[in-house]
């Protein structure tokens, strides 16, 4: 899929297997139990979009922007975030497994009770971000380091 705009749209439990969503814009869109497997988001913009119990597997985000988006009970597995921006985004109970963040920026974002397992952060910035109830235990990540800039 090339350039497309979806505004005030509901996708319920839609499946986006292997879909390429480049330069696509989503505004006030709802994804409930949607499944994204092998989906590629390049330059995609999500504004005031809601994801509830959505699953992202082997999904790639490149140059993607999330503004005031909300994720609830969302699972990310084998996902890759490159040069992705989260601004004013809220996560509630997200699970990240074997996920890689590279050059990703979190600004004014809230991560409520996130669970990280085998997740890597490289050149990732957290500015004005709240990490409430974050779990980096044995079950989720064997080792982790917090670096100060």
PDB file of C-alpha atoms in Angstrom, residues 61 66 76 79-84 86 91 95-106 111 115-116 118-126:
ATOM      1  CA  UNK A  61       8.964   0.482  11.922  1.00  0.00           C
ATOM      2  CA  UNK A  66       3.250   8.096  16.929  1.00  0.00           C
ATOM      3  CA  UNK A  76       5.455  -6.722  20.237  1.00  0.00           C
ATOM      4  CA  UNK A  79       9.703  -6.076  16.155  1.00  0.00           C
ATOM      5  CA  UNK A  80      12.272  -3.506  15.013  1.00  0.00           C
ATOM      6  CA  UNK A  81      11.941   0.216  15.629  1.00  0.00           C
ATOM      7  CA  UNK A  82      14.392   2.359  13.629  1.00  0.00           C
ATOM      8  CA  UNK A  83      14.321   6.160  13.834  1.00  0.00           C
ATOM      9  CA  UNK A  84      10.812   5.958  15.275  1.00  0.00           C
ATOM     10  CA  UNK A  86       6.770   8.412  20.192  1.00  0.00           C
ATOM     11  CA  UNK A  91       1.291   2.407  26.784  1.00  0.00           C
ATOM     12  CA  UNK A  95       4.877  -6.625  26.267  1.00  0.00           C
ATOM     13  CA  UNK A  96       8.090  -6.410  24.264  1.00  0.00           C
ATOM     14  CA  UNK A  97       9.882  -9.650  23.402  1.00  0.00           C
ATOM     15  CA  UNK A  98      12.981  -9.904  21.212  1.00  0.00           C
ATOM     16  CA  UNK A  99      12.346  -6.317  20.157  1.00  0.00           C
ATOM     17  CA  UNK A 100      15.022  -3.878  18.986  1.00  0.00           C
ATOM     18  CA  UNK A 101      14.932  -0.110  19.344  1.00  0.00           C
ATOM     19  CA  UNK A 102      17.546   1.843  17.398  1.00  0.00           C
ATOM     20  CA  UNK A 103      17.575   5.627  17.147  1.00  0.00           C
ATOM     21  CA  UNK A 104      14.107   5.716  18.698  1.00  0.00           C
ATOM     22  CA  UNK A 105      12.869   8.738  20.651  1.00  0.00           C
ATOM     23  CA  UNK A 106      10.308   8.662  23.439  1.00  0.00           C
ATOM     24  CA  UNK A 111       4.864   3.317  29.756  1.00  0.00           C
ATOM     25  CA  UNK A 115       7.463  -5.964  30.348  1.00  0.00           C
ATOM     26  CA  UNK A 116      10.710  -6.303  28.415  1.00  0.00           C
ATOM     27  CA  UNK A 118      15.312  -9.935  25.340  1.00  0.00           C
ATOM     28  CA  UNK A 119      14.807  -6.345  24.238  1.00  0.00           C
ATOM     29  CA  UNK A 120      17.644  -4.121  23.015  1.00  0.00           C
ATOM     30  CA  UNK A 121      17.863  -0.337  23.116  1.00  0.00           C
ATOM     31  CA  UNK A 122      20.537   1.342  20.996  1.00  0.00           C
ATOM     32  CA  UNK A 123      20.828   5.118  20.658  1.00  0.00           C
ATOM     33  CA  UNK A 124      17.351   5.396  22.179  1.00  0.00           C
ATOM     34  CA  UNK A 125      16.279   8.521  24.074  1.00  0.00           C
ATOM     35  CA  UNK A 126      13.694   8.815  26.821  1.00  0.00           C
TER      36      UNK A 126
END
